[in-house]
XYZ file of N, CA and C in Angstrom:
744
model
N 0.888 -1.562 0.021
C 0.032 -0.509 0.596
C 0.534 1.325 -0.060
N 1.870 0.797 1.334
C 2.261 2.445 0.629
C 3.589 2.952 -0.660
N 3.815 1.328 -1.334
C 4.576 1.524 -2.959
C 3.564 2.401 -3.875
N 2.361 1.650 -3.526
C 0.713 2.407 -4.307
C 0.318 3.688 -3.938
N 0.162 4.694 -2.892
C 1.039 5.627 -2.669
C 1.760 6.697 -3.290
N 3.078 6.215 -2.780
C 4.801 6.891 -3.458
C 4.665 6.844 -5.452
N 3.704 5.901 -5.724
C 3.598 6.525 -6.874
C 1.448 7.556 -6.929
N 1.043 7.005 -6.826
C 0.502 7.806 -7.583
C -0.115 8.900 -6.240
N -0.354 8.941 -5.663
C -0.363 9.998 -4.488
C 0.912 11.319 -4.294
N -0.353 12.461 -4.963
C 1.858 13.358 -4.970
C 1.779 14.006 -3.053
N 0.195 13.460 -2.990
C 0.402 14.529 -1.176
C 1.361 13.463 0.031
N 1.112 12.312 -0.629
C 1.953 10.850 0.108
C 3.518 11.459 0.353
N 4.056 11.081 -1.428
C 5.294 11.639 -1.802
C 5.939 12.619 -0.551
N 5.286 13.592 -0.950
C 5.169 15.387 -0.461
C 5.406 15.478 1.438
N 4.793 13.886 1.862
C 5.509 13.790 3.222
C 6.593 13.231 3.065
N 6.919 11.473 2.255
C 7.849 11.801 2.427
C 8.684 12.664 2.360
N 9.197 13.126 1.441
C 10.050 14.119 0.828
C 9.681 15.457 2.900
N 8.712 15.406 2.693
C 9.101 17.011 4.408
C 9.745 15.271 5.861
N 9.721 13.920 5.394
C 10.124 13.494 7.116
C 10.844 13.416 6.480
N 11.668 13.041 5.430
C 13.411 13.436 5.001
C 14.023 14.081 5.140
N 13.225 15.070 4.612
C 14.067 16.826 4.675
C 13.303 17.610 6.088
N 13.268 17.204 6.879
C 12.909 17.753 8.486
C 12.632 17.062 9.335
N 12.251 15.987 8.922
C 12.238 14.725 10.615
C 13.346 14.890 11.752
N 15.145 15.767 10.921
C 15.594 15.501 11.820
C 15.334 16.170 13.373
N 14.420 17.641 12.210
C 14.811 18.488 13.445
C 13.634 18.039 14.798
N 14.212 18.832 15.776
C 13.994 18.424 17.156
C 12.308 19.607 17.880
N 11.966 18.495 18.319
C 10.332 19.890 18.926
C 10.468 20.401 18.683
N 9.508 21.743 18.897
C 9.142 23.105 19.205
C 10.945 24.118 18.752
N 11.303 23.231 17.757
C 12.696 24.078 16.569
C 11.840 24.929 15.657
N 11.360 26.408 15.295
C 10.450 27.063 13.561
C 11.522 26.412 12.801
N 10.410 26.280 11.498
C 11.159 25.050 10.698
C 9.784 25.814 9.870
N 11.426 26.641 8.922
C 10.452 27.305 6.677
C 10.605 26.786 5.922
N 9.344 25.840 5.404
C 9.518 25.620 4.641
C 8.502 25.676 3.039
N 8.420 24.608 2.261
C 6.779 24.849 0.738
C 5.441 23.839 0.935
N 4.460 24.855 1.016
C 2.806 24.256 0.763
C 2.442 24.919 0.584
N 2.450 24.363 -1.074
C 1.315 24.847 -2.250
C 2.051 26.037 -2.667
N 3.707 24.838 -2.816
C 4.315 26.504 -2.904
C 4.706 27.578 -2.642
N 3.907 27.850 -0.887
C 3.889 29.325 -0.005
C 4.970 28.784 0.316
N 5.586 30.219 1.169
C 6.515 30.158 2.397
C 5.716 29.767 3.461
N 6.141 28.597 4.216
C 5.055 28.111 5.470
C 5.936 28.085 7.242
N 5.209 28.539 8.108
C 6.678 28.869 8.562
C 5.235 27.529 10.054
N 6.130 26.160 11.364
C 5.672 25.794 11.312
C 7.053 25.845 13.002
N 5.614 25.884 14.198
C 6.392 25.882 15.856
C 7.315 25.044 16.158
N 6.778 23.771 14.661
C 6.780 22.613 15.320
C 6.470 21.538 14.715
N 7.570 20.883 14.141
C 7.671 20.032 12.643
C 7.029 18.270 12.445
N 6.836 18.086 13.588
C 6.346 16.840 13.997
C 4.661 17.265 14.218
N 4.140 18.371 14.920
C 2.216 18.846 14.908
C 2.528 18.297 13.426
N 3.274 19.750 12.336
C 2.802 20.212 10.915
C 2.965 18.628 10.219
N 3.781 17.131 10.930
C 4.027 16.004 9.807
C 2.280 15.425 10.074
N 1.948 15.343 11.283
C 0.584 14.685 11.992
C -0.654 15.499 10.847
N -0.470 16.521 10.983
C -1.600 17.826 10.413
C -1.346 17.818 8.987
N -0.652 17.706 8.686
C -0.057 17.289 6.980
C -0.550 16.037 6.336
N -0.622 15.142 6.612
C -0.845 14.154 6.899
C -1.877 13.351 7.161
N -3.232 13.739 7.499
C -4.515 13.925 7.848
C -4.925 14.849 7.040
N -4.774 15.937 6.666
C -5.961 16.654 5.858
C -5.205 16.060 4.925
N -3.730 16.450 3.795
C -3.325 16.733 2.795
C -3.231 15.032 2.333
N -2.886 13.755 3.282
C -3.068 12.486 2.923
C -4.231 12.441 2.330
N -4.719 12.466 3.784
C -6.018 11.210 3.856
C -7.696 12.344 4.120
N -6.938 12.752 3.848
C -8.394 13.693 3.630
C -9.189 13.979 4.056
N -8.804 14.111 5.189
C -10.051 14.168 6.366
C -11.383 15.471 6.279
N -10.569 16.317 5.303
C -12.476 17.498 5.191
C -12.414 16.820 4.268
N -12.637 16.018 3.299
C -13.553 15.947 2.485
C -14.530 16.120 1.270
N -15.240 16.677 0.850
C -16.542 16.831 1.360
C -16.855 16.311 -0.157
N -18.544 16.188 -0.213
C -19.042 16.017 -1.486
C -19.902 16.796 -2.349
N -19.594 18.017 -2.190
C -19.915 20.200 -3.153
C -19.384 20.516 -1.835
N -19.453 21.321 -2.773
C -18.497 22.832 -2.749
C -19.243 23.354 -1.636
N -18.902 23.878 -0.610
C -18.719 24.482 1.192
C -18.718 25.655 0.096
N -19.914 26.881 0.822
C -19.735 28.088 0.196
C -18.801 28.370 1.382
N -19.615 28.827 2.557
C -19.062 28.658 4.063
C -18.099 27.643 4.787
N -17.141 28.326 5.234
C -16.420 27.666 6.145
C -16.082 28.444 7.952
N -16.788 27.438 9.154
C -16.054 28.581 10.095
C -14.775 26.889 10.541
N -13.497 27.689 10.546
C -12.684 26.767 11.459
C -12.007 26.818 13.028
N -12.644 26.437 13.257
C -12.775 26.993 15.133
C -11.314 26.021 15.198
N -10.019 26.150 16.028
C -8.965 25.191 15.814
C -7.801 25.629 15.043
N -7.621 27.130 13.857
C -7.180 26.911 12.655
C -5.316 26.726 13.439
N -4.876 26.829 14.892
C -3.747 26.272 14.559
C -3.035 27.689 13.259
N -1.895 26.925 12.465
C -1.134 27.446 11.622
C -1.524 27.746 10.556
N -2.401 26.553 10.078
C -3.417 27.012 8.861
C -3.316 25.437 8.065
N -2.626 24.866 8.252
C -2.722 23.980 7.245
C -3.769 23.284 6.344
N -4.975 23.536 7.259
C -5.978 22.703 7.067
C -6.433 24.327 5.883
N -6.302 25.270 6.466
C -7.163 26.547 6.073
C -6.007 26.723 4.400
N -4.814 26.792 3.637
C -4.714 26.317 2.794
C -5.674 24.900 2.048
N -5.759 23.794 2.715
C -6.296 22.294 1.729
C -7.157 23.472 0.966
N -8.300 23.977 2.829
C -10.059 24.149 1.472
C -9.432 25.102 0.558
N -8.233 26.282 0.917
C -9.255 27.192 -0.418
C -8.183 26.393 -1.645
N -7.079 25.030 -1.065
C -6.597 24.614 -2.699
C -8.122 23.708 -3.999
N -8.506 23.029 -2.410
C -10.116 22.982 -3.035
C -11.788 23.650 -2.656
N -11.563 24.328 -2.932
C -11.948 24.575 -1.998
C -12.648 26.029 -2.207
N -11.454 26.610 -4.070
C -11.613 27.579 -3.592
C -12.429 28.827 -3.719
N -13.693 28.302 -3.095
C -14.844 30.195 -3.592
C -15.612 30.420 -2.370
N -14.393 28.743 -1.259
C -15.355 29.375 -0.820
C -15.165 30.584 0.677
N -15.657 31.289 1.047
C -15.285 32.178 2.287
C -15.345 31.881 3.576
N -14.120 31.964 4.861
C -13.203 31.052 5.468
C -13.526 32.514 7.054
N -13.962 31.717 7.619
C -13.671 32.718 9.125
C -12.996 31.130 9.596
N -11.727 31.687 10.350
C -11.029 30.864 11.126
C -10.965 31.574 12.429
N -10.772 31.140 13.469
C -11.049 31.246 14.898
C -9.790 30.249 15.387
N -8.328 31.012 15.433
C -7.480 31.076 16.534
C -7.117 31.208 17.644
N -6.687 30.545 18.780
C -6.991 31.693 20.619
C -5.198 31.647 20.484
N -4.456 30.764 20.487
C -3.094 31.129 20.927
C -2.812 32.112 20.404
N -2.396 33.681 20.967
C -1.694 33.913 20.385
C 0.080 34.559 19.869
N 0.668 33.912 19.932
C 1.921 32.693 19.736
C 1.564 32.958 18.091
N 0.615 31.080 17.935
C 0.743 30.852 17.465
C -0.547 31.099 15.975
N -0.941 32.751 16.353
C -2.343 33.581 15.555
C -1.398 33.813 14.530
N -0.426 34.471 15.763
C 0.640 35.880 14.339
C 1.259 35.044 13.228
N 1.574 33.063 13.614
C 2.105 32.865 12.821
C 1.928 32.408 11.405
N -0.221 32.170 11.655
C -1.142 32.145 10.209
C -1.190 32.865 10.261
N -1.706 34.280 11.033
C -1.515 35.458 9.489
C -0.469 35.602 8.765
N 0.815 35.154 9.241
C 2.097 35.162 8.712
C 2.005 34.024 6.910
N 1.500 32.824 7.275
C 1.100 31.821 6.590
C -0.072 32.288 5.357
N -1.033 32.819 5.948
C -1.790 33.075 4.953
C -2.469 34.011 4.083
N -1.184 35.332 4.555
C -1.119 36.215 4.385
C -1.402 36.271 2.547
N -1.739 37.223 2.272
C -2.497 37.480 1.018
C -3.200 36.686 -0.315
N -3.655 35.944 0.658
C -5.444 34.475 0.522
C -6.626 34.949 0.555
N -7.164 35.685 -0.266
C -8.577 35.838 -0.504
C -9.085 35.503 0.453
N -10.623 35.960 0.757
C -11.941 35.601 1.251
C -11.346 34.517 2.264
N -10.776 35.091 3.324
C -10.230 34.845 4.768
C -10.376 35.515 6.085
N -11.021 35.221 6.779
C -11.534 36.176 7.687
C -10.209 35.175 8.884
N -9.465 36.331 9.757
C -9.093 35.485 10.636
C -9.217 36.488 12.188
N -9.352 35.388 13.498
C -9.724 35.760 14.397
C -8.750 35.830 15.906
N -7.987 36.101 16.634
C -7.724 35.768 17.443
C -8.154 35.533 18.753
N -8.975 34.490 19.036
C -10.404 34.222 20.182
C -10.635 33.221 20.486
N -10.834 32.755 21.489
C -10.417 31.201 21.722
C -12.276 31.568 20.959
N -12.074 30.362 21.930
C -14.451 30.303 21.363
C -15.324 29.799 22.186
N -16.582 29.767 22.690
C -16.814 30.184 23.887
C -18.325 29.244 23.792
N -18.536 29.451 24.927
C -20.227 29.335 25.168
C -20.783 30.986 26.045
N -19.482 31.663 26.063
C -19.984 32.733 26.714
C -19.005 34.017 25.939
N -19.195 35.445 25.862
C -17.199 36.192 25.148
C -17.354 36.610 27.241
N -16.186 36.175 27.006
C -15.042 36.259 27.927
C -13.886 36.562 27.959
N -13.205 36.080 29.592
C -11.877 36.040 29.285
C -11.819 34.589 30.132
N -10.122 33.796 29.857
C -10.321 33.335 29.332
C -8.590 32.195 30.388
N -8.002 31.729 31.254
C -7.213 31.557 31.323
C -6.129 30.106 30.036
N -6.023 30.713 28.909
C -4.689 29.729 28.050
C -3.727 28.784 28.809
N -3.317 27.777 28.503
C -1.572 26.977 28.006
C -1.593 26.647 26.905
N 0.233 27.447 26.664
C 0.833 27.683 25.262
C 1.052 25.904 25.354
N 0.917 25.721 24.572
C 1.808 24.403 24.587
C 3.592 24.472 23.673
N 2.645 24.676 22.189
C 3.611 25.485 21.923
C 3.869 25.217 20.686
N 2.734 23.931 19.957
C 2.633 23.676 18.911
C 1.104 23.631 18.962
N 0.444 22.288 18.693
C -0.749 22.635 18.499
C -1.930 21.836 19.030
N -1.578 22.180 20.479
C -2.293 22.500 21.367
C -1.630 22.412 23.082
N -2.347 23.400 22.766
C -2.835 24.686 23.616
C -3.849 24.612 23.690
N -3.764 24.655 25.243
C -5.669 24.633 25.652
C -6.228 25.692 26.796
N -7.457 26.724 27.322
C -7.913 26.734 27.810
C -7.803 25.439 28.623
N -7.879 26.295 30.251
C -7.874 26.023 31.399
C -8.361 26.251 32.535
N -9.391 26.556 32.642
C -10.537 26.917 33.277
C -9.727 27.203 34.883
N -9.105 25.803 35.426
C -8.269 26.103 36.609
C -7.356 26.310 36.872
N -6.845 27.221 36.017
C -5.792 28.292 36.384
C -5.853 29.105 36.585
N -5.626 30.021 37.684
C -6.572 30.881 37.334
C -5.433 32.075 37.834
N -4.196 31.437 37.809
C -3.315 32.334 37.881
C -2.135 32.724 36.356
N -2.954 32.350 35.546
C -2.170 31.162 34.560
C -1.388 32.760 33.862
N -0.731 32.413 33.999
C 0.490 33.883 32.576
C 0.366 34.716 31.414
N -1.352 33.639 30.736
C -1.445 34.404 29.421
C -3.275 33.947 29.636
N -3.991 35.201 29.329
C -5.417 35.420 29.456
C -5.250 36.233 28.613
N -6.246 35.283 28.018
C -6.607 35.611 25.870
C -8.581 35.842 26.146
N -8.856 35.719 25.492
C -10.427 37.195 24.783
C -11.250 35.293 23.784
N -12.900 35.310 24.752
C -12.924 34.214 23.821
C -14.029 35.477 23.477
N -14.292 34.093 22.499
C -15.770 34.517 21.618
C -17.507 34.020 21.693
N -18.381 34.074 22.078
C -19.579 33.598 22.400
C -19.964 32.930 20.748
N -19.872 31.771 21.046
C -20.426 30.596 19.648
C -21.216 31.045 19.204
N -21.889 31.155 20.100
C -23.565 31.115 19.700
C -24.182 33.171 18.713
N -22.954 33.791 18.952
C -22.848 34.777 18.925
C -22.186 35.276 17.322
N -20.971 34.693 16.910
C -20.075 33.847 15.659
C -21.086 33.065 14.861
N -22.098 32.586 15.297
C -23.283 31.981 14.349
C -24.045 32.886 13.669
N -25.726 34.034 14.611
C -25.875 34.648 14.011
C -25.239 35.996 13.237
N -24.165 35.940 14.122
C -23.469 37.166 13.208
C -22.007 37.592 11.743
N -21.863 36.088 11.392
C -21.448 35.398 10.275
C -21.701 34.011 9.924
N -22.461 33.293 10.116
C -23.625 32.687 9.110
C -24.561 32.127 8.462
N -24.607 30.945 7.988
C -24.740 30.444 8.164
C -24.016 29.564 7.818
N -23.553 28.771 8.167
C -21.960 27.684 7.533
C -22.374 26.452 7.344
N -21.908 26.465 5.784
C -22.150 24.825 5.470
C -21.059 23.658 5.821
N -20.384 24.616 5.825
C -19.410 23.612 6.977
C -18.871 23.976 8.544
N -18.567 23.172 10.053
C -18.115 23.844 10.596
C -16.803 22.268 11.442
N -15.799 22.791 11.389
C -14.786 22.522 11.696
C -13.555 22.572 12.950
N -14.242 21.951 13.805
C -14.029 21.928 15.201
C -12.823 21.111 16.082
N -11.504 22.125 16.682
C -10.481 20.410 16.836
C -9.897 21.982 17.648
N -10.740 21.924 19.226
C -10.234 23.301 20.043
C -10.090 22.578 21.679
N -9.479 22.061 20.959
C -8.517 20.522 22.686
C -9.291 21.336 23.602
N -10.376 20.365 23.830
C -11.050 20.287 24.659
C -12.500 21.174 24.853
N -12.561 22.251 24.416
C -13.583 23.320 24.681
C -14.439 22.968 24.016
N -14.949 22.360 22.835
C -15.639 21.581 22.591
C -16.490 21.034 23.267
N -17.116 20.740 23.994
C -17.409 19.892 25.872
C -18.467 21.016 25.521
N -18.069 22.571 25.422
C -18.445 23.789 25.737
C -19.378 24.545 24.376
N -18.863 24.313 23.999
C -18.928 24.863 21.885
C -20.111 24.754 22.352
N -20.031 23.154 21.163
C -20.664 22.288 20.944
C -22.019 22.338 20.975
N -22.707 22.019 22.411
C -23.779 22.174 23.806
C -24.478 23.440 23.494
N -23.977 24.871 23.457
C -24.056 25.823 23.644
C -24.921 26.348 21.564
N -24.618 25.347 20.860
C -25.088 25.558 19.018
C -26.277 25.556 19.441
N -26.933 24.866 20.818
C -28.601 24.493 20.401
C -29.242 25.675 19.362
N -30.399 24.395 18.291
C -31.399 25.487 17.448
C -30.117 25.961 16.208
N -28.861 26.396 16.131
C -28.089 26.580 15.717
C -28.083 27.024 14.457
N -27.762 25.035 14.364
C -27.616 23.868 13.274
C -28.224 24.249 12.317
N -29.884 24.933 12.261
C -30.322 23.671 11.020
C -29.474 24.464 9.258
N -28.961 25.162 9.119
C -28.134 25.060 7.602
C -27.408 24.098 7.729
N -26.793 24.259 8.815
C -25.600 23.341 8.488
C -24.905 22.133 7.673
N -23.974 21.650 7.335
C -24.308 20.276 6.064
C -23.687 19.404 7.022
N -21.839 20.382 7.208
C -20.948 18.996 7.860
C -20.937 19.222 8.636
N -20.691 18.843 9.513
C -19.171 19.557 11.410
C -18.062 17.865 11.176
N -17.599 18.441 11.369
C -16.618 17.351 11.872
C -15.635 17.909 13.364
N -15.339 17.401 14.197
C -15.330 17.192 15.667
C -14.191 17.242 16.187
N -13.220 17.136 16.746
C -12.106 15.971 17.176
C -12.666 16.587 19.156
N -13.339 15.718 19.076
C -13.092 15.697 20.913
C -12.442 14.917 21.570
N -12.409 16.124 23.214
C -10.951 15.470 23.849
C -11.409 15.438 24.985
N -11.136 13.596 25.067
C -11.677 13.568 27.024
C -10.319 13.739 27.687
N -10.540 14.123 28.678
C -9.591 14.796 29.634
C -9.983 13.540 31.152
N -7.878 12.823 31.116
C -8.300 11.594 32.211
C -8.775 11.981 33.432
N -8.855 13.475 34.025
C -8.946 13.797 35.373
C -10.292 14.762 35.266
N -10.621 13.266 34.302
C -12.279 14.577 33.883
C -13.137 13.902 33.865
N -14.485 14.218 34.287
C -15.788 13.013 33.215
C -15.970 13.894 32.289
N -16.184 11.916 31.937
C -16.642 12.206 30.595
C -17.763 12.443 29.454
N -18.028 13.821 28.308
C -19.240 14.267 28.568
C -19.664 14.281 26.758
N -18.205 12.548 26.089
C -18.922 11.726 24.679
C -20.621 12.099 24.546
N -21.189 10.840 25.561
C -22.802 11.716 25.318
C -23.788 12.076 24.990
N -23.277 13.955 25.941
C -24.138 14.379 25.425
C -23.741 14.865 24.527
N -22.424 15.071 23.091
C -22.005 14.488 22.631
C -23.043 14.375 20.930
N -23.331 13.309 21.393
C -23.668 12.378 20.442
C -25.669 12.769 20.423
N -25.894 12.492 22.141
C -26.542 13.126 21.918
C -27.787 14.425 21.093
N -26.015 15.922 21.760
C -27.050 16.792 20.820
C -26.676 16.284 19.058
N -25.756 16.111 18.216
C -26.201 15.983 17.198
C -27.521 15.124 17.168
N -27.600 13.997 17.677
C -28.542 13.732 17.543
C -30.367 15.200 17.174
N -30.227 15.375 18.057
C -31.499 16.449 19.016
C -31.116 17.129 17.416
N -29.538 17.702 17.175
C -29.518 18.392 15.674
C -30.026 17.927 13.703
N -30.460 16.373 14.187
C -30.325 15.797 12.937
C -29.315 15.596 12.282
N -27.897 15.329 13.264
C -26.665 14.778 12.409
C -27.062 13.395 12.358
N -25.606 12.809 11.167
C -25.531 11.681 12.042
C -24.624 11.414 11.718
N -23.601 9.965 12.541
C -22.369 10.513 13.776
C -21.664 9.214 12.629
N -20.159 9.503 12.432
C -19.227 8.699 11.709
C -17.877 8.492 13.321
N -17.432 7.794 13.568
C -16.866 7.603 14.534
C -15.374 7.023 14.010
N -14.371 8.350 15.225
C -13.240 6.900 14.857
C -11.820 7.303 15.246
N -11.553 6.852 15.974
C -10.780 6.994 17.023
C -9.314 7.768 17.163
N -8.378 8.586 17.344
C -6.884 9.262 17.024
C -5.206 7.981 18.052
N -6.486 7.524 19.103
C -5.759 6.842 20.508
C -5.880 5.770 20.627
N -5.875 4.924 19.226
C -7.055 3.305 19.722
C -5.649 2.862 20.460
N -6.454 1.121 21.547
C -5.079 0.508 21.400
C -6.275 -0.706 21.457
N -5.365 -1.535 21.006
C -5.695 -3.255 21.213
C -5.786 -3.811 22.936
N -5.478 -3.328 23.014
C -6.195 -3.881 25.245
C -5.972 -2.925 25.733
N -7.706 -2.288 25.607
C -7.537 -0.789 26.319
C -7.804 -1.017 27.318
N -7.989 -1.754 28.219
C -7.846 -2.348 29.157
C -6.950 -2.369 30.906
N -5.856 -2.515 30.221
C -4.440 -2.365 30.175
C -3.432 -1.159 29.676
N -3.692 -1.255 28.196
C -2.660 -0.425 27.601
C -3.630 0.698 27.347
N -3.659 2.238 28.129
C -4.912 2.946 27.870
C -3.310 3.723 26.818
N -3.800 4.652 25.650
C -2.733 5.792 24.583
C -3.550 6.948 25.629
N -2.490 7.617 25.856
C -2.574 9.106 26.519
C -1.636 9.926 26.124
N -2.834 10.943 24.885
C -1.634 11.645 24.379
C -2.413 13.068 25.260
N -0.985 13.717 25.415
C -0.612 14.971 25.796
C -2.173 14.402 27.227
N -3.482 15.327 27.710
C -3.659 15.135 28.847
C -5.189 14.454 28.736
N -4.808 13.411 27.645
C -6.348 12.846 26.272
C -6.060 11.559 27.202
N -7.398 10.871 27.118
C -7.493 8.966 27.080
C -7.659 9.516 26.369
N -8.712 9.725 25.233
C -9.501 9.470 23.715
C -9.477 10.872 23.065
N -9.306 10.840 21.685
C -9.369 10.872 20.502
C -10.398 11.179 20.116
C-alpha cells in the first residue's frame, strides 16, 4: 500500500519528502518550508507532519460538494485553511485561533489569500476572558482551573459567531477540549449547516462528556461517524494517552 501511495499520491510523496528533509528537527524548533508553493512556517515539525498527513494525505475534510462558507475553529498555523482554499477555492472562510503566538504564524502563513477572515479569539459559550496554556505547537488549550495563569485570552461566544457570520455549510472544530462547552451552546443554531467535523477530547482527570455530544448531534438531526486517534488493542491495560487526553 505504501508503494502504491508513493506512485499515485502526490500528497504522500510530499509527506515522504518532508519526513526525509525535516524529520531530524527537534520538537518546538521553528521550521520554514514550502506548502502548495507558499513559504510556510511551523513552530513544531512533528505536529505539522501529523496535520499534513491527516489533512492532505488522508483528506479528512473532503466533502461531496463545495461549501460556500466554512467556519474553522482551532485553525492553528493554517494547514487546514490552505487545504480548504486548494480544494474549495470559492469558499469564504472564518478562522479562529486562540493562541496569540500561533495566531501570528497563522496570519503570516495566509498572507494575500482572499476570502479568509482570521480572528485571535478562543471560542466559548460566552464572551469572556479565559486562562490559556500555550503548549508551543497544536495542543494549546483553555484551562479554567489555572486561576493564576500568565496568559489570559479573549473568548467569543459561539452563538454570536453563528448569528453574525453564519450560516456555515461546513464547521470544523478542533479546540482541545473546549468543544464540550462550545457544541452544546449551538442548540438550534445549526439548521443550515450540512457538515461538521469535531475532534472530541476526553480529559483523563475529568468526567467524559461524549454521550452529551452524541445526543446533541442526534437532536440537531446529524448522523455520526466516529473514529479514534488513540486506539488501543488492549484498552483495559494499555491506555494510549496523548497530552492530557485518554480518548480522542
